[in-house]
mmCIF file of C-alpha atoms and ligand atoms in Angstrom:
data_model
loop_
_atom_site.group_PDB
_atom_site.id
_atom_site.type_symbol
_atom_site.label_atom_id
_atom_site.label_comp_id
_atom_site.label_asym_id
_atom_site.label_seq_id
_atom_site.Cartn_x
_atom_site.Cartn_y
_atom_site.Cartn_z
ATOM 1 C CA UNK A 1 -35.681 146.239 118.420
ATOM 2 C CA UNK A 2 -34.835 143.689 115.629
ATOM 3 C CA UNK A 3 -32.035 144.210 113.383
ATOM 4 C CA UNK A 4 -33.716 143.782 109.855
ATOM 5 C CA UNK A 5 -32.237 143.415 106.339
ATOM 6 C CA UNK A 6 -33.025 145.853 103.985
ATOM 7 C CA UNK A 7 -35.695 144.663 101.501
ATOM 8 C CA UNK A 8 -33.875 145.588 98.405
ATOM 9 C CA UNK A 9 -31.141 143.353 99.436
ATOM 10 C CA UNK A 10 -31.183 140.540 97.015
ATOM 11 C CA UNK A 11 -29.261 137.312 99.080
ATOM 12 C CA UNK A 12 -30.107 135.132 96.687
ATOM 13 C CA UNK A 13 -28.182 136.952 93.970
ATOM 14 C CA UNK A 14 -25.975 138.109 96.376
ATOM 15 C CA UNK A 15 -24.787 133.979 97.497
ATOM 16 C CA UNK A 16 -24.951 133.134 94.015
ATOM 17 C CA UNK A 17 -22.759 135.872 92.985
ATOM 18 C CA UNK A 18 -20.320 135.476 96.100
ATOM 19 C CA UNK A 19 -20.172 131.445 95.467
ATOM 20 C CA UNK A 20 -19.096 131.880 91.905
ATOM 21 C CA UNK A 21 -16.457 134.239 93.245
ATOM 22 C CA UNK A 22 -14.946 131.786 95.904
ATOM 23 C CA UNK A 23 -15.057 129.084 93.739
ATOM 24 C CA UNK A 24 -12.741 130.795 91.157
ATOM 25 C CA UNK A 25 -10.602 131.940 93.594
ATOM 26 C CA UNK A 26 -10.718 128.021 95.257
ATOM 27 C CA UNK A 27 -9.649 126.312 91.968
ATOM 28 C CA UNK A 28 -7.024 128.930 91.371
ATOM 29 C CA UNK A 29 -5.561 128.199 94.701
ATOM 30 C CA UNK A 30 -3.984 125.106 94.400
ATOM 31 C CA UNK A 31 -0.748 125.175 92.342
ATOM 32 C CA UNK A 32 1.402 122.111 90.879
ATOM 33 C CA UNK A 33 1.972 120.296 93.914
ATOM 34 C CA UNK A 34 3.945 116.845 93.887
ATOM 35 C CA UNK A 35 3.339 114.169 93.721
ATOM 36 C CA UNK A 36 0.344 114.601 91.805
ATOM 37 C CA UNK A 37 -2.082 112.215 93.904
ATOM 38 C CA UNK A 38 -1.508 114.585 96.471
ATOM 39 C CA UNK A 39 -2.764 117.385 94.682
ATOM 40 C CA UNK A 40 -5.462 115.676 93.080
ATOM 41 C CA UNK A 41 -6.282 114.369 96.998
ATOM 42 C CA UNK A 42 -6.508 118.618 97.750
ATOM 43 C CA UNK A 43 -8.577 119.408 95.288
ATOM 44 C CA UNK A 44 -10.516 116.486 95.468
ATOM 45 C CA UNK A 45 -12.294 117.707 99.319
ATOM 46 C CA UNK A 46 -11.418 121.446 98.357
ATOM 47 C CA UNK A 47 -13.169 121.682 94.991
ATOM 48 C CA UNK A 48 -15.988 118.849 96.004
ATOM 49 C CA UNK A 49 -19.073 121.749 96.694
ATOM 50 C CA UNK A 50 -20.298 122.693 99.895
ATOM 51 C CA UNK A 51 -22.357 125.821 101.268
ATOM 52 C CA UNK A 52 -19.028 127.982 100.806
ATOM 53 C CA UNK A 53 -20.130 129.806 104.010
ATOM 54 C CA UNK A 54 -17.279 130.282 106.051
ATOM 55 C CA UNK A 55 -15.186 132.577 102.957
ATOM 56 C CA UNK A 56 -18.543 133.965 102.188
ATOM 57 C CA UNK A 57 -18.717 135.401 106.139
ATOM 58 C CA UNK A 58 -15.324 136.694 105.592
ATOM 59 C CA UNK A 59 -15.741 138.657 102.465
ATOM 60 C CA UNK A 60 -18.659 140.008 103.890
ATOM 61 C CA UNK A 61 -17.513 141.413 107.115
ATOM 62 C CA UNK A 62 -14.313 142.559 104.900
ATOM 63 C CA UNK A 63 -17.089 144.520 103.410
ATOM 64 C CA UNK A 64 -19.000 145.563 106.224
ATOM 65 C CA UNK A 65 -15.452 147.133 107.672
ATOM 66 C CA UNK A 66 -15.576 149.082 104.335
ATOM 67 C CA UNK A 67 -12.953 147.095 103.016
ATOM 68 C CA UNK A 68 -12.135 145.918 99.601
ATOM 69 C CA UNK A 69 -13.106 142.488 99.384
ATOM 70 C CA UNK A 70 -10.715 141.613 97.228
ATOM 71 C CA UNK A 71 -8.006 141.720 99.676
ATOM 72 C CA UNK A 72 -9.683 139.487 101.670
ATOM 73 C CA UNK A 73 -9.937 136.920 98.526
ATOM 74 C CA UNK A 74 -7.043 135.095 99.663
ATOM 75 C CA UNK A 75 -7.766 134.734 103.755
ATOM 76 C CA UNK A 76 -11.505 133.659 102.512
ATOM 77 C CA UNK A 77 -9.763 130.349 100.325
ATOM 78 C CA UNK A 78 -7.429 129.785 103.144
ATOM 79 C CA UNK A 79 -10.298 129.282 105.938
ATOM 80 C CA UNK A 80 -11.803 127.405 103.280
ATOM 81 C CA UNK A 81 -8.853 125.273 103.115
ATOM 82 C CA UNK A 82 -8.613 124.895 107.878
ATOM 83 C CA UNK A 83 -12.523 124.061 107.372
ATOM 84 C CA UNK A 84 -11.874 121.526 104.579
ATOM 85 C CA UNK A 85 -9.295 119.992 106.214
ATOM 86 C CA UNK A 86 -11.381 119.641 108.962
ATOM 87 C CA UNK A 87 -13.855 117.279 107.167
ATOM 88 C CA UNK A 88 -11.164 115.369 105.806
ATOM 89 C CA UNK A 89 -9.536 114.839 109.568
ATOM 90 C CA UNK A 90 -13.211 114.472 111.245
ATOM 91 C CA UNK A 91 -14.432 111.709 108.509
ATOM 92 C CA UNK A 92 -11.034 109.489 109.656
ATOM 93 C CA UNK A 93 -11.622 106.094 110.974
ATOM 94 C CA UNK A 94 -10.116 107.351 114.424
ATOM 95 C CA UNK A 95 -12.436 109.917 114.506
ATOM 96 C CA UNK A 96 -15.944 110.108 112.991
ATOM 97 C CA UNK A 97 -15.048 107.495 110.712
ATOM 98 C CA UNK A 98 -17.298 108.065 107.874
ATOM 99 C CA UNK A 99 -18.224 107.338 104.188
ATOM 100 C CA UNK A 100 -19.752 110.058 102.784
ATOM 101 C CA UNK A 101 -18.786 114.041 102.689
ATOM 102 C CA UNK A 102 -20.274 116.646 100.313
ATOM 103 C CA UNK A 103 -22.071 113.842 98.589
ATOM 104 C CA UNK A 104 -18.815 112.104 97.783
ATOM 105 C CA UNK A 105 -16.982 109.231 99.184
ATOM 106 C CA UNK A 106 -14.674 110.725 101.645
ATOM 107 C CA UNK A 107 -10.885 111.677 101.456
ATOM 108 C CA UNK A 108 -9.350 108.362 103.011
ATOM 109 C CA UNK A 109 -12.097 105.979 101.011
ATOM 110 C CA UNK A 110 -10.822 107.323 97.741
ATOM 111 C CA UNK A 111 -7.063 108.111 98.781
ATOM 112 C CA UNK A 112 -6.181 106.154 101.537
ATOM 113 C CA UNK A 113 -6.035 107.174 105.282
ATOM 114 C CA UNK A 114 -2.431 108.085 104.998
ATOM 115 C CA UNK A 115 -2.717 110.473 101.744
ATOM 116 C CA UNK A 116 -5.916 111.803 103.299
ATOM 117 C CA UNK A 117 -4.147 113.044 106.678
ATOM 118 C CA UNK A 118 -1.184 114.198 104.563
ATOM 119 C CA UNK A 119 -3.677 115.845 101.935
ATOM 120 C CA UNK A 120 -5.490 117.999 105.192
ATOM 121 C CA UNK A 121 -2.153 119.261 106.728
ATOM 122 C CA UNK A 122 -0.731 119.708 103.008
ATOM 123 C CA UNK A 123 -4.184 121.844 103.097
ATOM 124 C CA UNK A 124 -3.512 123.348 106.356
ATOM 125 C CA UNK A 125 -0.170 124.897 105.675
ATOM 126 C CA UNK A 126 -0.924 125.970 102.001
ATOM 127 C CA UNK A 127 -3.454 128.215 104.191
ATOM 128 C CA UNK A 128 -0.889 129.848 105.919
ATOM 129 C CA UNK A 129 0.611 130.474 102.588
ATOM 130 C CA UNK A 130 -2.378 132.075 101.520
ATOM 131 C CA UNK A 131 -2.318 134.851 103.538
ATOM 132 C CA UNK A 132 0.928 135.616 104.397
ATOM 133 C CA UNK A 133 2.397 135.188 100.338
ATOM 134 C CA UNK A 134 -0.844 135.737 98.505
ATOM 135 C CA UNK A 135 -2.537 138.398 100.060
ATOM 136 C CA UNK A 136 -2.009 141.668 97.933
ATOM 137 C CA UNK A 137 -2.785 145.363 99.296
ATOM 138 C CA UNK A 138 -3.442 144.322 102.923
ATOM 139 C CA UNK A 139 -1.285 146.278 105.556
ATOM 140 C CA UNK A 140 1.974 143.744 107.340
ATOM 141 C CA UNK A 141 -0.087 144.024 110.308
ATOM 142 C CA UNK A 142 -3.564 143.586 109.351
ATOM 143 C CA UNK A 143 -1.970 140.129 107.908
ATOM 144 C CA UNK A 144 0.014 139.326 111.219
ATOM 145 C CA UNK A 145 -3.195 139.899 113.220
ATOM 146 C CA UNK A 146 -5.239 136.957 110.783
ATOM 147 C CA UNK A 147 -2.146 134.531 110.815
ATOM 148 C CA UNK A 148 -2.607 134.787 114.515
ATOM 149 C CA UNK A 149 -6.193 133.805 114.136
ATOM 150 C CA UNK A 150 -5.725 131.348 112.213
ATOM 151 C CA UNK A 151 -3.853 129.483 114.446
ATOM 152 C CA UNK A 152 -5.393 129.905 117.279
ATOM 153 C CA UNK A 153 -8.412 128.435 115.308
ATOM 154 C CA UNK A 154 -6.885 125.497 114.048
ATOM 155 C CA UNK A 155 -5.225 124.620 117.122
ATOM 156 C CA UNK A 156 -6.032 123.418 120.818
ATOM 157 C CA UNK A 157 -7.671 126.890 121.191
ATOM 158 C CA UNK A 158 -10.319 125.618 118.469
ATOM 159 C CA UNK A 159 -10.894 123.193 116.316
ATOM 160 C CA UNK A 160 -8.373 120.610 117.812
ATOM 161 C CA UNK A 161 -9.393 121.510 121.716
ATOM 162 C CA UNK A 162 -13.693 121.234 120.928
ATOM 163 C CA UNK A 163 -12.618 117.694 118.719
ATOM 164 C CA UNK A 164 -10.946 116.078 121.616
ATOM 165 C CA UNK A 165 -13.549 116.697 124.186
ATOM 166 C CA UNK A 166 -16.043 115.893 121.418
ATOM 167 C CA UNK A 167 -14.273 112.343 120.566
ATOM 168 C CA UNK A 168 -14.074 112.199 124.815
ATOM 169 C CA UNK A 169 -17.593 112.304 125.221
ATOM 170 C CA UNK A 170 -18.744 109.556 122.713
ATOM 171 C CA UNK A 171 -21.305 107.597 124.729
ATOM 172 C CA UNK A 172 -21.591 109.756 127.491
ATOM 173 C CA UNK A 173 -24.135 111.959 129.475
ATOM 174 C CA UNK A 174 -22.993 115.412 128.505
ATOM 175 C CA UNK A 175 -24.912 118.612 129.728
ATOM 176 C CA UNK A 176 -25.432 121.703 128.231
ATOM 177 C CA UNK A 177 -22.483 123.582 129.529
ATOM 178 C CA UNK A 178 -19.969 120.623 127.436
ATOM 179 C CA UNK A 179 -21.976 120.344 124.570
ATOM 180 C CA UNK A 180 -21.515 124.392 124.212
ATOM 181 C CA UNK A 181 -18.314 124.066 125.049
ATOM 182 C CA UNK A 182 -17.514 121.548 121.888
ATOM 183 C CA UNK A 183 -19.574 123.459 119.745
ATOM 184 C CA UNK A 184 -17.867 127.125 120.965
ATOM 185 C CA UNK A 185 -14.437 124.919 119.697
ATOM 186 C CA UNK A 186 -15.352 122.690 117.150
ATOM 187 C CA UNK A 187 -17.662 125.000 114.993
ATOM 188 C CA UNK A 188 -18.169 128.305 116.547
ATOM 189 C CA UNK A 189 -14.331 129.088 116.837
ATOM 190 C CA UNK A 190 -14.061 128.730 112.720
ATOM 191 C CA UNK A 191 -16.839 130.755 111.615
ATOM 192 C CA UNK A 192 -15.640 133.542 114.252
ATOM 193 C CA UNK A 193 -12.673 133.415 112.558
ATOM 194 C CA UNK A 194 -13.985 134.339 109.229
ATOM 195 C CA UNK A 195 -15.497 137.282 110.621
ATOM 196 C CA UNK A 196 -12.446 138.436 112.312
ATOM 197 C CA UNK A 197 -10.179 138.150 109.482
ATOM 198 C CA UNK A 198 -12.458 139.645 106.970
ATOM 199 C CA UNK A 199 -13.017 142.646 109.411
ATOM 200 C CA UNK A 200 -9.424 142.786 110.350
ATOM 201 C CA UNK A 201 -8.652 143.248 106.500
ATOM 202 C CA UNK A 202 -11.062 145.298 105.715
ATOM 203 C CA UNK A 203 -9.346 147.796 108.984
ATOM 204 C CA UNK A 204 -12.194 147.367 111.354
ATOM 205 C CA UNK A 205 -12.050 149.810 115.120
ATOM 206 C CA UNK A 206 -12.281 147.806 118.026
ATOM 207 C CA UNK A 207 -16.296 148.187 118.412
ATOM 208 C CA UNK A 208 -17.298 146.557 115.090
ATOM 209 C CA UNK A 209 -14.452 143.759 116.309
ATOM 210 C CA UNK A 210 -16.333 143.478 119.754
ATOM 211 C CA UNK A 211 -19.986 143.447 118.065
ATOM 212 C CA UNK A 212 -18.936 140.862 115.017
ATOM 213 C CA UNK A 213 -17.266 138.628 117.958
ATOM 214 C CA UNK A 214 -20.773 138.279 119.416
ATOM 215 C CA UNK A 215 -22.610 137.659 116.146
ATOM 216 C CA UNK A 216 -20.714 135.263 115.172
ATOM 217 C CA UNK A 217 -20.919 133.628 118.874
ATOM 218 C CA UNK A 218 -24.480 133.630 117.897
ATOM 219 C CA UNK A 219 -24.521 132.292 114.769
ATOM 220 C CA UNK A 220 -21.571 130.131 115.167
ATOM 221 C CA UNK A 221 -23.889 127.993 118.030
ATOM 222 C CA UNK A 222 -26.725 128.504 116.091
ATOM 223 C CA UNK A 223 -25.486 126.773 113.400
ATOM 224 C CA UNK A 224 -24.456 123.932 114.930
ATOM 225 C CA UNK A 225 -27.779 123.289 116.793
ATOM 226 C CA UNK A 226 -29.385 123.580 113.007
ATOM 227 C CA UNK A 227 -26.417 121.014 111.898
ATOM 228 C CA UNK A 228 -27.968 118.716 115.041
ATOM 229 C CA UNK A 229 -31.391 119.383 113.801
ATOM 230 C CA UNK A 230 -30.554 118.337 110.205
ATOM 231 C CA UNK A 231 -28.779 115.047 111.253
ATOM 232 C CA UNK A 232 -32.039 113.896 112.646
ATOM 233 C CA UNK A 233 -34.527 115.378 109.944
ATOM 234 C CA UNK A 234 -32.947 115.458 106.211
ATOM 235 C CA UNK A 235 -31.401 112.443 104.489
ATOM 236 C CA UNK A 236 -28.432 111.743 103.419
ATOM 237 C CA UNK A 237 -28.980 112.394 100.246
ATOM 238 C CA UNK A 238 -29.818 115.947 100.678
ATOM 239 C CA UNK A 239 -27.124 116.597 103.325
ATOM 240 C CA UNK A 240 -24.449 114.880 101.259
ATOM 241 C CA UNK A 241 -22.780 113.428 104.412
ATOM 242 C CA UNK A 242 -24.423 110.060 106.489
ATOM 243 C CA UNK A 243 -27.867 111.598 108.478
ATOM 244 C CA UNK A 244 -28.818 110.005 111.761
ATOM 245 C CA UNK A 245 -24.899 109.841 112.279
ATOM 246 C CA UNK A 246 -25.435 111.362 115.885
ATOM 247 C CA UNK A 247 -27.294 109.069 117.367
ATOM 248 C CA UNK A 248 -25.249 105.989 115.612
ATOM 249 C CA UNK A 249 -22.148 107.547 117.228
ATOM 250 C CA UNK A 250 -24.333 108.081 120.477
ATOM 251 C CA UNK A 251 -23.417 111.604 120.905
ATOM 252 C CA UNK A 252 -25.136 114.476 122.340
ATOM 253 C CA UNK A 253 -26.826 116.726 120.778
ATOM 254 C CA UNK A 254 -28.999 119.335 121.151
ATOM 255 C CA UNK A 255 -32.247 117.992 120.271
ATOM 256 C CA UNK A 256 -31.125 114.655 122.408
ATOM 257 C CA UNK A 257 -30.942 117.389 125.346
ATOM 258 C CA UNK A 258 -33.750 120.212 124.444
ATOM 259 C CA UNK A 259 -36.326 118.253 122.214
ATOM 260 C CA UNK A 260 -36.110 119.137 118.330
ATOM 261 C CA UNK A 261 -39.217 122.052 119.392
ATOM 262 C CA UNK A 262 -36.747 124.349 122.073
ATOM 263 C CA UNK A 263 -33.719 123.552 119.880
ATOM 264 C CA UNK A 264 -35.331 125.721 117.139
ATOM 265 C CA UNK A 265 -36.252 128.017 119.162
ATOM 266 C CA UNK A 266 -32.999 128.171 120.907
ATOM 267 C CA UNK A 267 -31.310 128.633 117.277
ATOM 268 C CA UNK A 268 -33.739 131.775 116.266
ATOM 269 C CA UNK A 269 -33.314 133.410 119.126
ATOM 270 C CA UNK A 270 -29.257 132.870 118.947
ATOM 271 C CA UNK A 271 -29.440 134.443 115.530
ATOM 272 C CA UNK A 272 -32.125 137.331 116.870
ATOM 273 C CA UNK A 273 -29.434 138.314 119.417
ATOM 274 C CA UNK A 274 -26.676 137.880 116.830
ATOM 275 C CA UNK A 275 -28.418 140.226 114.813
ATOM 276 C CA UNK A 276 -29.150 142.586 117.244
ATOM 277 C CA UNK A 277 -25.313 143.579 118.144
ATOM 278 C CA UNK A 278 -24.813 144.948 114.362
ATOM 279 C CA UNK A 279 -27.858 147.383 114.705
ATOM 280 C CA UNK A 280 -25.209 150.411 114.879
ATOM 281 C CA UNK A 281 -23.945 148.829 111.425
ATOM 282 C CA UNK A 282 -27.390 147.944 109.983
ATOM 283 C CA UNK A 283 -26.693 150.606 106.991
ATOM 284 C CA UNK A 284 -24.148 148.469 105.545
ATOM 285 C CA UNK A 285 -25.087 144.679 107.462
ATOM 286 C CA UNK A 286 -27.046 143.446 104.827
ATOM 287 C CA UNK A 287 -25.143 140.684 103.972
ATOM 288 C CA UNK A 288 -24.048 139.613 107.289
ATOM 289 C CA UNK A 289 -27.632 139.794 108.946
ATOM 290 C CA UNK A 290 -29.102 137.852 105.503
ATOM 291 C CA UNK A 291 -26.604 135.374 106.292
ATOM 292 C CA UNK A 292 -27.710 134.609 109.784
ATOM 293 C CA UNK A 293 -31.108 133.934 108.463
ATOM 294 C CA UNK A 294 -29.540 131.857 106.409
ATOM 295 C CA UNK A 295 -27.911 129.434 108.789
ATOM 296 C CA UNK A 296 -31.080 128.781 110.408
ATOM 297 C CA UNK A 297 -33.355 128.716 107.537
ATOM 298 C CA UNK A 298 -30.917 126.163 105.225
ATOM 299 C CA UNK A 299 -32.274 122.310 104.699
ATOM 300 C CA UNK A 300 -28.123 121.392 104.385
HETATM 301 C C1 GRG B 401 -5.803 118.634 112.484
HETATM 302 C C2 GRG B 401 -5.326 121.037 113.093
HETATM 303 C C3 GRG B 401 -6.307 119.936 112.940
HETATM 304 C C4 GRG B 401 -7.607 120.170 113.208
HETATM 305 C C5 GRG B 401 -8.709 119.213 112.956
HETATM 306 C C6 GRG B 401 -10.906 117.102 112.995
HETATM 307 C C7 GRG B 401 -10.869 118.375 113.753
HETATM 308 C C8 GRG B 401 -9.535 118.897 114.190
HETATM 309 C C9 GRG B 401 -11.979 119.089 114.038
HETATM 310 C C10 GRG B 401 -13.333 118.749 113.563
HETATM 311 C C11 GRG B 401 -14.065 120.013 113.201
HETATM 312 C C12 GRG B 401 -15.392 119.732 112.540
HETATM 313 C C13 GRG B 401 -15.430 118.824 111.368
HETATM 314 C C14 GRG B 401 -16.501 120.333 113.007
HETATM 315 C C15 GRG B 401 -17.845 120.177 112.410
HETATM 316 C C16 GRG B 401 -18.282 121.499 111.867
HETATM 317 C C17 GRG B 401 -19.431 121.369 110.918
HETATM 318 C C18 GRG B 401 -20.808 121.448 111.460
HETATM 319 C C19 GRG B 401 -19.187 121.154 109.618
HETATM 320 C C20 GRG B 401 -20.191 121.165 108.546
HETATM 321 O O1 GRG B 401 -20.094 122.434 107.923
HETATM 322 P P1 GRG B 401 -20.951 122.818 106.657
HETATM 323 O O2 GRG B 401 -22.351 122.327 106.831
HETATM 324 O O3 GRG B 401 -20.248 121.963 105.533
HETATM 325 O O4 GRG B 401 -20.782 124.280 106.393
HETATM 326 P P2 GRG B 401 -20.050 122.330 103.978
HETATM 327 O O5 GRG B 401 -19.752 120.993 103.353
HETATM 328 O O6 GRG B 401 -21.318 122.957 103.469
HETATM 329 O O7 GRG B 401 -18.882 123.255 103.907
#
């Protein structure tokens, strides 16, 4: 059986309408830090664009809990904030060292390395600060339940664990197993957050939990074969970061180990399966199924 989305369900309206939101919300987030080349260095990666996917997937499994999305306004900017920080920390010179982010120089090219390390953990914390001080409506322990996944995200367990193997294995042979390892860490752990929070907030039971963990296990390694994909077939132009970066940096990727053929077909039938676990939801899954199409169908 194939978990399908409704054909009334607009997603193009429905992303259009959900970017506008978490934009708003993203350039009301930032307050009057000091000194102000800090804050301008915040808003400079926060406010620069991107596909906005990552609070999008939380608002959306906020709703899909039957949740008021609202609620979940604030936890959406603040894994917005861990995932631009991210970019800022991955673009360093000790680390990816690159030019060009979301069409933009990057953070340290315009800043400075030290201001753009300083501008991500500034970034980092104010997300903490999100939910815990900004969050209106949502139960104490709804909120203690997303701090906790939030750091577990952002640290070893995550994003910091999958970036050290990742930076390890520069230049190596890597099999499958470590490359889905990184990928679990680096990008998978981030967007599973999103769908955590959202449903935590929006008072999920334990079997939508379970079934949104594997979705976004799904998508979450789906997307980053697709990100893979992209490096080797869309410019730079169109990506608004440096393509061909993967094989410059001689890492492994999936098309390096499958062929750019099997990748593909190893991301559609990652997002088949994903979609497959919300069939009990499907009434109300719109959204969250439209956006695993998404991930595989984007050309960014
Ligand atoms: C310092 C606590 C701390 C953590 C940082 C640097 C680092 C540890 C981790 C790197 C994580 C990373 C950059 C993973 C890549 C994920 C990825 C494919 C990003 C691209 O996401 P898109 O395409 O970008 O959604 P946009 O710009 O559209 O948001």
């Amino acid at each position: 059986m194939e978990a399908e989305t409704s054909s009334s369900f607009d997603f193009s309206n429905y992303l259009t309408e959900a970017r506008t939101r978490v934009e708003e919300a993203l350039n009301a987030s930032l307050g009057p830090e000091k000194p102000e080349h800090l804050r301008e260095a915040m808003r400079y990666s926060l406010l620069a664009g991107g596909k906005r996917l990552r609070p999008i997937l939380c608002l959306a499994a906020c709703e899909l809990a039957g949740g008021d999305s609202d609620q979940a306004l604030p936890a959406a900017v603040a894994l917005e904030m861990i995932h631009t920080m991210s970019l800022i920390h991955d673009d360093l010179p000790a680390m990816d060292n690159d030019d060009l982010r979301r069409g933009r120089p990057t953070n340290h090219k315009v800043y400075g390395e030290a201001v753009a390390i300083l501008a991500g953990d500034a970034l980092l914390t104010r997300a903490f600060e999100m939910v815990s001080l900004r969050s209106v409506g949502v139960p104490t322990e709804r909120l203690l339940k997303v701090v906790g996944e939030l750091s577990l995200v952002a640290g070893a367990p995550g994003l910091v664990g999958g970036q050290v193997v990742d930076l390890e294995c520069e230049g190596k042979q890597v099999d499958l197993e470590t490359l889905e390892f990184i990928h679990l860490h680096k990008t998978g752990a981030l967007l599973k957050a999103c769908v955590i929070c959202g449903a935590v907030i929006g008072g999920a039971q334990e079997d939508l939990l379970d079934a949104l963990r594997i979705y976004a296990r799904g998508i979450g390694l789906a997307f980053q074969i697709i990100d893979d994909i992209l490096d080797v077939t869309a410019s730079s132009e169109v990506l608004g970061k440096t393509a061909g970066k993967d094989l410059i940096a001689d890492k492994t990727t999936y098309p390096k180990l499958l062929g750019l053929e099997e990748s593909r077909r190893k991301a559609d039938l990652l997002v088949k399966e994903a979609k497959e676990v919300l069939i009990p939801w499907e009434s109300n899954a719109a959204p969250l199924l439209a956006l695993a199409d998404y991930i595989t169908n984007r050309d960014r």
